[in-house]
Amino acid sequence: MTLKKAVVTGGGQGMGRAIALLLAEQEITVVLVGQTASKVEQVAEEIKAKGGNAEAYPLDVTNDAGVATFAEWLGDEPVDILVNNAGDWLVEPFESTSNEQLDHILDVNLRAPYVLSRSVLRNLRKSENASIINIGSIVTVESHPGVSAYTAAKVGLRALTNALAAELRPDHIRVVMLSPGPANTPMRWDASPDIDPKMLVEPETIAQVLWTIVSLPPGITIRDVVVLENMNLVMGD
C-alpha cells in the first residue's frame, strides 16, 4: 500500500530533518513544518535536489491560529503520516522553574501535538494506512534531575498517545510514541555540550525505526518504542 504524504514538524534540523529525508527517499511528499523559515526551506531544497518532493511551511506549532491556517492550507488531501517532532528542552531545577518556562515546555511538547493532531485528523482519516508518530524521550521511562517540566510534558504526551491510539483505533489510525535516548541533535548539544558522542543515537537511526513503524501493514501497530544509545530496540506496553 503506497504512502504518499507526510507532515513533519520540527523538520528543519536534527531528527525532523533525518525523518523527512528518509521519507522522501520512499517517494513520499513531505511537508516540512518549522518555526524558522530558512531551515525548513533549506531541507525542502535538499530533498528536491535529490529528486524528492517536499514543501516548506513555516509555522510556530504553539500558535493556534497558525495551525488552523495550516489545516486550511492542507485542504481535503489525504495525509498518511503525521510526525509530531517539534519540541523544546529545559534544564532547570524544579524549585526555580518559572511559570512561564513551564507553560512554554508544556505548550510545545504536549499541547501542540494535541492541537495539530486534531487539526489534521480529517486528512489522516482519508488515508488507508495512517500513522501519528509522537516523538517522546527516554525521560518517560527513566527519571533524571533538573528536567521536571520536560519530563511532565513528555509523560503527558505518552498518555495522550495511548489515549489517541484507543480512540482512533476504529479509524484504523495507528498512534505510536517513539522515544529516543540522547540523540545527536542540535538541541542535545545545546543542553549538554560535554556529552560523550558515543552515548548519542544518530537521527538517521531514529528515522529508520520510524519508517519501520509507519510501513507496517494496515491494522498492525506497536504500543511504545524506545531507541537506546546502544542501538537496542525495546518494544512493549
Coordinates of C-alpha atoms in Angstrom, one line a residue:
M1 CA 0.0 0.0 0.0
T2 CA 1.5 3.3 -1.1
L3 CA 2.2 6.1 1.4
K4 CA 2.1 9.4 -0.4
K5 CA 2.1 12.4 2.0
A6 CA 3.7 13.1 5.4
V7 CA 3.7 16.2 7.7
V8 CA 6.9 16.5 9.8
T9 CA 7.1 19.2 12.5
G10 CA 10.4 20.4 13.6
G11 CA 11.5 19.5 10.1
G12 CA 14.3 22.0 9.8
Q13 CA 17.1 20.2 11.7
G14 CA 18.0 17.2 13.7
M15 CA 15.6 14.3 13.9
G16 CA 13.0 16.1 11.9
R17 CA 15.4 16.6 9.0
A18 CA 16.6 13.0 9.1
I19 CA 13.0 11.7 9.2
A20 CA 12.0 14.0 6.3
L21 CA 15.0 12.9 4.1
L22 CA 14.2 9.2 4.7
L23 CA 10.5 9.6 3.9
A24 CA 11.3 11.5 0.8
E25 CA 13.6 8.6 -0.3
Q26 CA 10.5 6.4 -0.1
E27 CA 8.8 8.7 -2.7
I28 CA 6.6 10.3 -0.1
T29 CA 5.8 14.1 -0.4
V30 CA 7.0 15.7 2.8
V31 CA 5.5 18.9 4.3
L32 CA 8.2 20.4 6.4
V33 CA 6.8 22.4 9.3
G34 CA 9.1 24.6 11.4
Q35 CA 9.3 27.9 13.2
T36 CA 12.4 29.1 11.2
A37 CA 11.5 29.5 7.5
S38 CA 15.1 29.4 6.3
K39 CA 15.7 26.0 7.9
V40 CA 12.6 24.2 6.6
E41 CA 13.2 25.8 3.2
Q42 CA 16.8 24.5 3.1
V43 CA 15.7 21.0 3.9
A44 CA 13.0 21.1 1.3
E45 CA 15.6 22.2 -1.3
E46 CA 17.9 19.4 -0.2
I47 CA 15.1 16.9 -0.8
K48 CA 14.3 18.4 -4.2
A49 CA 17.9 18.3 -5.2
K50 CA 17.9 14.5 -4.6
G51 CA 14.8 14.1 -6.7
G52 CA 12.2 14.0 -3.9
N53 CA 9.1 16.1 -3.3
A54 CA 8.9 18.5 -0.4
E55 CA 7.1 21.6 0.7
A56 CA 8.2 24.0 3.4
Y57 CA 5.6 25.6 5.7
P58 CA 6.9 28.0 8.3
L59 CA 4.8 27.7 11.4
D60 CA 5.0 28.1 15.2
V61 CA 3.1 25.0 16.3
T62 CA 2.1 26.6 19.5
N63 CA 0.1 29.3 17.6
D64 CA -3.5 28.1 17.4
A65 CA -4.4 30.5 14.6
G66 CA -1.4 29.4 12.6
V67 CA -2.2 25.8 13.0
A68 CA -5.8 26.4 11.8
T69 CA -4.5 28.2 8.8
F70 CA -2.1 25.3 8.1
A71 CA -5.1 22.9 8.3
E72 CA -6.9 25.0 5.7
W73 CA -3.8 25.0 3.5
L74 CA -3.8 21.2 3.6
G75 CA -7.4 21.2 2.4
D76 CA -9.0 17.7 2.0
E77 CA -5.9 16.0 0.7
P78 CA -5.1 12.7 2.5
V79 CA -2.2 12.7 4.9
D80 CA -0.6 9.3 5.6
I81 CA 1.9 10.2 8.3
L82 CA 2.0 13.0 10.9
V83 CA 5.2 13.2 12.9
N84 CA 4.9 15.4 16.0
N85 CA 8.6 16.0 16.4
A86 CA 8.8 19.8 17.2
G87 CA 9.9 20.2 20.9
D88 CA 11.9 22.2 23.3
W89 CA 14.1 21.2 26.2
L90 CA 14.6 22.9 29.6
V91 CA 17.3 22.1 32.1
E92 CA 16.3 23.9 35.3
P93 CA 15.8 22.7 38.9
F94 CA 12.2 22.2 39.9
E95 CA 12.2 24.9 42.5
S96 CA 13.5 27.6 40.2
T97 CA 11.4 26.7 37.1
S98 CA 9.2 29.7 36.4
N99 CA 5.5 29.5 35.4
E100 CA 6.4 31.0 32.1
Q101 CA 9.1 28.3 31.4
L102 CA 6.6 25.6 32.5
D103 CA 3.9 27.0 30.2
H104 CA 6.3 27.0 27.2
I105 CA 7.5 23.5 27.7
L106 CA 4.0 22.1 28.1
D107 CA 2.8 24.1 25.1
V108 CA 5.4 23.0 22.6
N109 CA 5.8 19.4 23.8
L110 CA 2.3 18.4 24.8
R111 CA -0.4 20.9 23.8
A112 CA 0.9 21.5 20.2
P113 CA 0.8 17.8 19.3
Y114 CA -2.7 17.6 20.7
V115 CA -3.9 20.6 18.6
L116 CA -2.1 19.7 15.4
S117 CA -3.2 16.0 15.5
R118 CA -6.8 17.2 16.0
S119 CA -6.4 19.7 13.1
V120 CA -5.0 17.1 10.7
L121 CA -7.3 14.3 11.7
R122 CA -9.7 14.7 8.8
N123 CA -6.8 14.3 6.4
L124 CA -5.5 11.2 8.3
R125 CA -8.9 9.6 8.1
K126 CA -8.6 9.7 4.3
S127 CA -5.5 7.5 4.3
E128 CA -5.7 3.7 4.1
N129 CA -2.7 3.3 6.4
A130 CA -2.4 6.4 8.6
S131 CA 0.1 6.9 11.4
I132 CA 0.6 9.6 14.1
I133 CA 4.1 9.3 15.5
N134 CA 4.8 11.4 18.6
I135 CA 8.4 11.9 19.4
G136 CA 8.9 11.3 23.1
S137 CA 12.0 10.9 25.2
I138 CA 13.9 8.5 27.4
V139 CA 12.7 10.5 30.4
T140 CA 9.3 8.8 30.1
V141 CA 10.9 5.6 31.3
E142 CA 13.7 6.7 33.5
S143 CA 13.9 9.8 35.7
H144 CA 16.6 12.5 35.6
P145 CA 17.1 15.5 37.9
G146 CA 16.7 19.1 36.5
V147 CA 14.2 18.3 33.8
S148 CA 10.9 18.2 35.7
A149 CA 9.0 20.4 33.3
Y150 CA 10.2 18.5 30.2
T151 CA 9.5 15.1 31.9
A152 CA 6.0 16.2 32.8
A153 CA 5.3 17.2 29.2
K154 CA 6.7 14.1 27.7
V155 CA 5.0 11.7 30.1
G156 CA 1.8 13.6 29.3
L157 CA 2.5 13.1 25.6
R158 CA 2.8 9.4 26.3
A159 CA -0.6 9.4 28.0
L160 CA -2.0 11.3 25.1
T161 CA -0.5 8.8 22.6
N162 CA -2.1 5.9 24.4
A163 CA -5.5 7.7 24.6
L164 CA -5.5 8.5 20.9
A165 CA -4.4 5.0 20.0
A166 CA -7.5 3.7 21.7
E167 CA -9.8 6.5 20.4
L168 CA -8.7 6.4 16.8
R169 CA -8.5 2.6 16.5
P170 CA -11.9 2.5 14.8
D171 CA -10.4 4.9 12.1
H172 CA -7.5 2.5 11.6
I173 CA -5.0 5.2 12.6
R174 CA -2.0 3.9 14.5
V175 CA -0.7 6.2 17.1
V176 CA 2.8 5.4 18.5
M177 CA 5.3 7.1 20.7
L178 CA 8.9 6.9 19.5
S179 CA 11.2 7.8 22.4
P180 CA 14.9 8.2 21.7
G181 CA 17.6 8.2 24.2
P182 CA 20.1 11.1 24.0
A183 CA 20.3 11.9 20.3
N184 CA 23.0 13.6 18.2
T185 CA 20.9 16.7 17.5
P186 CA 21.5 20.5 17.9
M187 CA 19.0 20.6 20.9
R188 CA 21.0 17.9 22.7
W189 CA 24.3 19.6 22.1
D190 CA 22.9 22.9 23.3
A191 CA 21.7 21.3 26.5
S192 CA 24.8 19.0 27.1
P193 CA 27.9 20.4 25.3
D194 CA 30.2 18.0 27.2
I195 CA 28.3 14.8 26.5
D196 CA 30.2 11.8 25.1
P197 CA 29.3 11.4 21.4
K198 CA 29.3 7.6 21.8
M199 CA 26.3 8.0 24.0
L200 CA 24.2 9.6 21.3
V201 CA 21.7 7.9 18.9
E202 CA 22.1 9.2 15.4
P203 CA 19.0 10.9 13.9
E204 CA 19.2 8.6 10.9
T205 CA 18.7 5.6 13.2
I206 CA 15.6 7.1 14.7
A207 CA 14.3 7.8 11.2
Q208 CA 14.8 4.2 10.2
V209 CA 12.9 3.0 13.3
L210 CA 10.1 5.4 12.4
W211 CA 9.9 4.1 8.9
T212 CA 9.6 0.5 10.2
I213 CA 6.5 1.6 12.2
V214 CA 4.7 3.6 9.5
S215 CA 5.3 1.0 6.9
L216 CA 3.6 -1.8 8.9
P217 CA 0.5 -3.3 7.2
P218 CA -2.8 -1.6 8.0
G219 CA -4.3 -2.8 11.3
I220 CA -0.9 -3.6 12.8
T221 CA 0.6 -1.3 15.4
I222 CA 3.2 -1.1 18.2
R223 CA 2.5 0.5 21.6
D224 CA 5.8 2.2 22.6
V225 CA 9.2 2.2 21.0
V226 CA 12.4 3.3 22.9
V227 CA 15.6 3.7 20.9
L228 CA 18.7 3.4 23.2
E229 CA 22.2 4.6 22.6
N230 CA 23.5 1.1 22.3
M231 CA 21.2 0.6 19.3
N232 CA 19.0 -1.9 21.1
L233 CA 15.3 -1.6 20.3
V234 CA 12.8 -2.2 23.0
M235 CA 9.2 -2.7 22.2
G236 CA 6.5 -3.2 24.7
D237 CA 3.5 -1.8 26.7

